[in-house]
Coordinates of C-alpha atoms in Angstrom, one line a residue:
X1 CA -11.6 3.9 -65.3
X2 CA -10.4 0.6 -62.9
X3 CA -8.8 1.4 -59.5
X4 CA -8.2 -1.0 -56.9
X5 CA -6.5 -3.4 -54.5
X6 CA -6.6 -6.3 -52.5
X7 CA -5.5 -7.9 -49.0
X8 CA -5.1 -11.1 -48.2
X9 CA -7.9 -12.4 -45.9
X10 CA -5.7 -14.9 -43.8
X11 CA -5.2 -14.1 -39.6
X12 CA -2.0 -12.3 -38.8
X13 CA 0.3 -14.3 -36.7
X14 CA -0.8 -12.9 -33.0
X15 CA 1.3 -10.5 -31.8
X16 CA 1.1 -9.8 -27.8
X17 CA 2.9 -7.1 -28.0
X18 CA 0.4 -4.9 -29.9
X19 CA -2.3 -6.4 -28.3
X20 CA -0.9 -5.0 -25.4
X21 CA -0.2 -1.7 -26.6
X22 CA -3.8 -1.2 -28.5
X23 CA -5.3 -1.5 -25.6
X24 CA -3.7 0.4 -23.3
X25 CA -3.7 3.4 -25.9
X26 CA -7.6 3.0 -25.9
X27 CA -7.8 2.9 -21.8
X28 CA -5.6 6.0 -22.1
X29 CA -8.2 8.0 -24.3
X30 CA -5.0 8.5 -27.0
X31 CA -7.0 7.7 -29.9
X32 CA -5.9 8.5 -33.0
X33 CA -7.1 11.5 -34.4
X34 CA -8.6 13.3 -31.6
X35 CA -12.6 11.6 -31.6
X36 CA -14.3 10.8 -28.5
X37 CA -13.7 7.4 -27.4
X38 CA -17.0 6.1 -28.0
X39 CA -17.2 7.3 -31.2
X40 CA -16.4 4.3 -33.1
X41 CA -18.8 2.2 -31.6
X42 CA -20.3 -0.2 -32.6
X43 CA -17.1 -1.3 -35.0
X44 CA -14.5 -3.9 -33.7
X45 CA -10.7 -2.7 -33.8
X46 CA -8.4 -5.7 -34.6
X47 CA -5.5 -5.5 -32.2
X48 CA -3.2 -7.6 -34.2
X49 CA -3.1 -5.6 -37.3
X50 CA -0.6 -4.7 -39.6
X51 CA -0.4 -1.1 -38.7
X52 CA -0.5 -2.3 -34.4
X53 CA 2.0 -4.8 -35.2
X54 CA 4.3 -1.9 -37.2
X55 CA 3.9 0.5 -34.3
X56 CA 4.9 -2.5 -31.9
X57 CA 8.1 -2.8 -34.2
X58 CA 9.0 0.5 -34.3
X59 CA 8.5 1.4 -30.4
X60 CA 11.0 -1.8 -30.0
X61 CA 13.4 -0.1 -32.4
X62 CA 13.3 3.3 -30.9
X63 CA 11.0 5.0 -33.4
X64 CA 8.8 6.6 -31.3
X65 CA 7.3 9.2 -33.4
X66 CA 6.6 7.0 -35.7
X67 CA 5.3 4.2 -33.8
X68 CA 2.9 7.3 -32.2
X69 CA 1.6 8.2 -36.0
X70 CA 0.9 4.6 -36.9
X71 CA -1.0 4.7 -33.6
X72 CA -3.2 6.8 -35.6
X73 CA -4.1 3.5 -37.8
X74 CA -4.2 0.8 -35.3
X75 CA -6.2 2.1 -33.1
X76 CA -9.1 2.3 -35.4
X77 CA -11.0 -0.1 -36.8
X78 CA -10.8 -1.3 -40.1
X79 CA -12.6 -3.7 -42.4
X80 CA -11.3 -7.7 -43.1
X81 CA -11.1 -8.5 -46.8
X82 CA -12.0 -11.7 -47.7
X83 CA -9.8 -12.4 -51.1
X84 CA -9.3 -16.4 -51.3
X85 CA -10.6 -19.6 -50.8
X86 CA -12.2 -20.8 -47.3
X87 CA -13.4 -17.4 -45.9
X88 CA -15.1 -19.9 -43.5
X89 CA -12.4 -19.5 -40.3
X90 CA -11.7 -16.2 -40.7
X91 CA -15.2 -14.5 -40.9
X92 CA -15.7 -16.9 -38.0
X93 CA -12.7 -16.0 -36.2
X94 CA -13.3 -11.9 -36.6
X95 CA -17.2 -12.1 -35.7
X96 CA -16.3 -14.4 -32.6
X97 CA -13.9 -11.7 -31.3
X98 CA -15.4 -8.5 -32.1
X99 CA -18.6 -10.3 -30.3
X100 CA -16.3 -10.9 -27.2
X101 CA -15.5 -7.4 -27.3
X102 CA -18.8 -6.3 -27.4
X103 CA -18.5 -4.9 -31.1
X104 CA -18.8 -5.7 -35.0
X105 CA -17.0 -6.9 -37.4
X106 CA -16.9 -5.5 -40.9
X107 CA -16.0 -7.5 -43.8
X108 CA -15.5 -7.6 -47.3
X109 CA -16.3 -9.9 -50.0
X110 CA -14.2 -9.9 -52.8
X111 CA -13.9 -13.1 -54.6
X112 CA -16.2 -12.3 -57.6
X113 CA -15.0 -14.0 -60.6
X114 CA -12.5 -12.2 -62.9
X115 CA -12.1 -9.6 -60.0
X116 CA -11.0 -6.1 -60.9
X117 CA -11.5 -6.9 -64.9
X118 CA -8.1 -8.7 -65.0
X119 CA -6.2 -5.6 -63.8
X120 CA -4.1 -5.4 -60.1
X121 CA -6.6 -7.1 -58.2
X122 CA -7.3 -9.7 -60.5
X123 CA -8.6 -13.0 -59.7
X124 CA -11.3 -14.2 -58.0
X125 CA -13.2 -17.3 -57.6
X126 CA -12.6 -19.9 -60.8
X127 CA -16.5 -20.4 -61.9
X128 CA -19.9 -18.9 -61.0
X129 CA -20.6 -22.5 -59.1
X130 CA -17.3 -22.0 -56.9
X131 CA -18.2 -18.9 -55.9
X132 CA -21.8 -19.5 -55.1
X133 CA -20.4 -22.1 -53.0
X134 CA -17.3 -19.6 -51.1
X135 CA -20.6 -17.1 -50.6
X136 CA -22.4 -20.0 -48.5
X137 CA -19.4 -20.6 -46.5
X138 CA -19.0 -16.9 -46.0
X139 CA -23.1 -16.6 -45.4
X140 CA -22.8 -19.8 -43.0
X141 CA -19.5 -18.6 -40.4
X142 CA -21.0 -15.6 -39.7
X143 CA -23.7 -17.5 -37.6
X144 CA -26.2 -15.0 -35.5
X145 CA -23.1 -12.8 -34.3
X146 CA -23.9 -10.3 -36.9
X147 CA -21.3 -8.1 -39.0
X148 CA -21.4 -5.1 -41.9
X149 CA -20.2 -6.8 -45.2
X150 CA -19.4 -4.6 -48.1
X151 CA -20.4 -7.3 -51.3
X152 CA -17.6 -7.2 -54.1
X153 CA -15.9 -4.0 -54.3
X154 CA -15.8 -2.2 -58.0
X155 CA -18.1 -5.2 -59.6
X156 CA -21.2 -3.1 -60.2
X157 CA -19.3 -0.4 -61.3
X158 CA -16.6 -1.9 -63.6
X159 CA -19.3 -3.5 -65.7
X160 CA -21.2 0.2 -66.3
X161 CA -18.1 1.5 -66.9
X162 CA -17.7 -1.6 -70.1
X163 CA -15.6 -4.0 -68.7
X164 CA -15.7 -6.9 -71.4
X165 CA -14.3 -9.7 -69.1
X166 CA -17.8 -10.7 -68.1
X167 CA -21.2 -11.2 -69.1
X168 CA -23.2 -8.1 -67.1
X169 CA -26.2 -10.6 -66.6
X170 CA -23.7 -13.3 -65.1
X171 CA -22.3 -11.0 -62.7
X172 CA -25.3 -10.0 -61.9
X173 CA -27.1 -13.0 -61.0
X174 CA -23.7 -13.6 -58.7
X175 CA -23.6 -10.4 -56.8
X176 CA -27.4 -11.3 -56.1
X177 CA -27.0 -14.6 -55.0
X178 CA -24.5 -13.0 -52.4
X179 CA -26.3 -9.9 -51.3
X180 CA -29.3 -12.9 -50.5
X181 CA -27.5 -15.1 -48.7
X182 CA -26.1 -12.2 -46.5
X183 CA -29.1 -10.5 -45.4
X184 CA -30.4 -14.3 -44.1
X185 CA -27.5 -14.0 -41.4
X186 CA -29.1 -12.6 -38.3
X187 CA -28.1 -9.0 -37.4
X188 CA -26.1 -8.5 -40.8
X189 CA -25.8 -5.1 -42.4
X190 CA -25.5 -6.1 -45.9
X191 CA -24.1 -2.8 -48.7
X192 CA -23.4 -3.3 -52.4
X193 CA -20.8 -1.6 -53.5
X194 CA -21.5 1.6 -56.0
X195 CA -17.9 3.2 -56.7
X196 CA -17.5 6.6 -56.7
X197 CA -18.5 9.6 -57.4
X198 CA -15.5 10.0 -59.7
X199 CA -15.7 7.1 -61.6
X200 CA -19.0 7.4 -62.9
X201 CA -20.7 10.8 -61.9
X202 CA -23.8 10.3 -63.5
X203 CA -25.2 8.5 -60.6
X204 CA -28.2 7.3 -62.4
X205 CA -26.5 5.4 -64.8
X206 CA -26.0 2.9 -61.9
X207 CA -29.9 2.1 -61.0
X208 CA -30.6 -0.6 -63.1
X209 CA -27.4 -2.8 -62.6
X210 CA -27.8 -2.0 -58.5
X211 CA -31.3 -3.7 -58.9
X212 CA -30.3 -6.5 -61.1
X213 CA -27.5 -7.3 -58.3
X214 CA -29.8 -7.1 -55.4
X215 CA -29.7 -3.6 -54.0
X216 CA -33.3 -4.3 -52.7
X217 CA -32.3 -7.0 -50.5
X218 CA -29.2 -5.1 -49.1
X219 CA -29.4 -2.5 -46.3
X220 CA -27.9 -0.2 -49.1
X221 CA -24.8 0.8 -50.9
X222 CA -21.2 1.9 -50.1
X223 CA -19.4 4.3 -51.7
X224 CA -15.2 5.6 -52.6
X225 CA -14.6 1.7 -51.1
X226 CA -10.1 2.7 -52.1
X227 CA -10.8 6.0 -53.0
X228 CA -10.1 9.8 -52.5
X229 CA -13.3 11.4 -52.7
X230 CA -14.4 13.9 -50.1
X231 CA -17.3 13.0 -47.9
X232 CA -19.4 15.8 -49.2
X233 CA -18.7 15.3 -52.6
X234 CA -19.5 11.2 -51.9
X235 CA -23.0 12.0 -49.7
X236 CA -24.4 14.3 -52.6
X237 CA -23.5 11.2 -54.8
X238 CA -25.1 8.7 -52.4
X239 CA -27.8 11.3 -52.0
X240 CA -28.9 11.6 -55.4
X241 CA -28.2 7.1 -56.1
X242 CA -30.7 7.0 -52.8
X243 CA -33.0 9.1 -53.9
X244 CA -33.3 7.1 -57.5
X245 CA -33.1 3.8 -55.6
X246 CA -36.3 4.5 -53.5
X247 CA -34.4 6.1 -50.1
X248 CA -32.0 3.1 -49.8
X249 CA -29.0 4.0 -47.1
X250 CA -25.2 3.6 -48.0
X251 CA -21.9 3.8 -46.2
X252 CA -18.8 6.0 -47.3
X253 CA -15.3 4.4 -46.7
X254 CA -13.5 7.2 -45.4
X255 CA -10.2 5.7 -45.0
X256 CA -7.8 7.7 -46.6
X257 CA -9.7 10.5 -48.2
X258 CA -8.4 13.5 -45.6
X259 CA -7.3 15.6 -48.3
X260 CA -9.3 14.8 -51.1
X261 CA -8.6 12.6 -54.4
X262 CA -5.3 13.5 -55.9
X263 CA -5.5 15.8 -59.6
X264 CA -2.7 14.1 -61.5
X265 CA -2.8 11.0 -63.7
X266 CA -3.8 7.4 -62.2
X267 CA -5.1 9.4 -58.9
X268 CA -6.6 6.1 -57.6
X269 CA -3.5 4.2 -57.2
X270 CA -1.1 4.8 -54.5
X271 CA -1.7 9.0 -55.0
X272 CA 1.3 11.2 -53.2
X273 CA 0.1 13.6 -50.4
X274 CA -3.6 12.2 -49.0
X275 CA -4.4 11.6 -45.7
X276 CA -6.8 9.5 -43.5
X277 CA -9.9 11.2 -43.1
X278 CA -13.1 10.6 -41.0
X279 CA -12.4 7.6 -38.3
X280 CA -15.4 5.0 -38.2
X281 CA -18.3 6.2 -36.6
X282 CA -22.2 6.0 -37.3
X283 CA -22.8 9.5 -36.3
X284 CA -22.7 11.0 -39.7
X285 CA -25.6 13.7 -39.3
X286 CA -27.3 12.7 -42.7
X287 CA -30.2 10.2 -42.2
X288 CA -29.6 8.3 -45.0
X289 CA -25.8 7.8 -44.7
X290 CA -25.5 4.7 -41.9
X291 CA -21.8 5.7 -41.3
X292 CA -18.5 6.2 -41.8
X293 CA -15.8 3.3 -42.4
X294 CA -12.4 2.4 -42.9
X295 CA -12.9 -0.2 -45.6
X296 CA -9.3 0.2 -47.6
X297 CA -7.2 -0.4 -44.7
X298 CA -4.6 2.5 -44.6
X299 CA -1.1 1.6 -45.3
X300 CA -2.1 -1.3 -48.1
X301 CA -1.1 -0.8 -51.7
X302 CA -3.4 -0.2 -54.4
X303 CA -0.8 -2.2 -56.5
X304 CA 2.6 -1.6 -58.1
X305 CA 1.9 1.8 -59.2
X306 CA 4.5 4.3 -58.0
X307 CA 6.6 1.7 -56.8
X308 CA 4.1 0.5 -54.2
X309 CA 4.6 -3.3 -53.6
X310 CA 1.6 -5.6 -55.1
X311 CA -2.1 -4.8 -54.4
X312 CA -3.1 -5.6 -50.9
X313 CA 0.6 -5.4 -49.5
X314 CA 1.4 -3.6 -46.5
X315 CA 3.2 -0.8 -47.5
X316 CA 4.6 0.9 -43.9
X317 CA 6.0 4.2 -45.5
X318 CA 2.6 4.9 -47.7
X319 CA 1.1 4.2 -43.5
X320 CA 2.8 6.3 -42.3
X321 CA 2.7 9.2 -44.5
X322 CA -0.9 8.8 -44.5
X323 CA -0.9 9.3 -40.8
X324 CA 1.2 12.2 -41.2
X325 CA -0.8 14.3 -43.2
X326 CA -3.9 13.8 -41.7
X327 CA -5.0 16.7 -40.4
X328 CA -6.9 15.9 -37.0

């Protein structure tokens, strides 16, 4: 089983006008889904995202209902996917300001080579040297400002599952490299990513290719990184992983998992009817679980799947009926 998508890690053209908005929403206590305003500290929101520039639009156009439910998106923060070549000015650029702002960044690394095992998210860096090389530029921007970074969504995972694209050892010895080179960065939170507990429920079956890719260097693990699964059925997973991995923490990306995975056929891609779930917080109540985070960034296709645009595009209808069904 594959699942996945993709967004482009470039810097949005700066929009005042959401800027604007973001934050007067946040001195106005209107966050999204009803949390405490503190509660997702420590994570930096980006006020010139999609979903804050959508809303912007739509206010301008009359849509006021709607602009208020993508509200419910841009006013939480959400992970920045590094996809391409030169992460360099962006991680750079996104640290800087969430440290202006008195918060952190979290970041993605996706730029393993033959990403996503040739399906929607394919791609990925051209060799093993070029991406050692992308992971030092990475490693280097982030400097001592400090910032979560979720390494290589699905990589782990799509080799256990069989992916023949790659040589397991290979990938391996990458995802190490990176995981290394992350946790030298002052104040970095470093978590390999695991899947899901849908994808390969035998948790244990995922020990010995976390170790060979570095798990003991990281903080942890994350878990449902794009995915559906609820957060009880994803902390008994990252329970029971933990628990064979010597009591290593994780993160669950809680993005868009309100109402649970979908039960028809290709229920990772673009599913009908889910919602956004938990918004970013490290108050999770489980000791080994280090928090909750938007990683998939609501409103971005999985791929072309039920008519969705590419993987990674911003989709503004999928947005918004994620914000509509979620249910606080």
């Amino acid at each position: 089983m594959f699942r996945w998508s993709s967004v482009a890690g470039g810097r949005a053209p700066c929009t005042v006008l959401a800027a604007l908005l973001l934050a007067a929403l946040l001195l106005a206590g209107l966050c999204c889904t009803g949390a405490s305003g503190d509660e997702a500290e420590p994570f930096w929101t980006n006020p010139d995202s999609r979903a804050a520039q959508q809303a912007a639009e739509w206010r301008l156009a009359g849509r006021d209902t709607d602009a208020a439910l993508m509200d419910r998106i841009a006013t939480r923060p959400q992970a920045e996917w590094m996809t391409g070549p030169n992460p360099g000015p962006v991680v750079r650029a996104r640290t800087t300001d969430a440290a202006l702002a008195g918060r952190t960044a979290v970041l993605v690394a996706y730029y393993i080579p033959h990403r996503d095992c040739g399906l929607y998210s394919s791609g990925g860096a051209p060799s093993a040297d070029d991406y050692r090389a992308w992971v030092d530029e990475f490693a280097d921007a982030l400097g001592d400002r400090g910032a979560y970074v979720i390494v290589e969504p699905d990589a782990v995972a799509q080799v256990v599952a069989g992916c023949t694209e790659v040589v397991a050892d290979d990938r391996y010895a990458l995802l190490a490299y990176a995981v290394d080179r992350f946790t030298s960065s002052p104040h970095t939170h470093v978590y390999l990513d695991a899947g899901n507990s849908g994808w390969i429920p035998e948790a244990w079956r995922l020990v010995d290719a976390l170790a060979a890719a570095g798990i003991a260097q990281a903080d942890g693990f994350a878990l449902n990184v794009s995915n559906f699964q609820t957060n009880e059925a994803s902390s008994a997973y990252g329970d029971w992983l933990s628990a064979d991995l010597g009591g290593k923490h994780y993160v669950i990306d809680t993005s868009r998992n309100g109402n649970g995975p979908y039960s028809g056929t290709d229920s990772w891609c673009n599913p009908p009817g889910r919602a956004l779930g938990e918004p970013p917080t490290t108050h999770t109540g489980n000791p080994r679980l280090d928090a909750y985070l938007w990683i998939k960034r609501p409103g971005e296709s999985d791929g072309t799947c039920r008519s969705g645009p590419a993987a990674g595009s911003w989709w503004p209808s999928y947005a918004l009926e994620l914000a509509r069904n979620a249910l606080r």
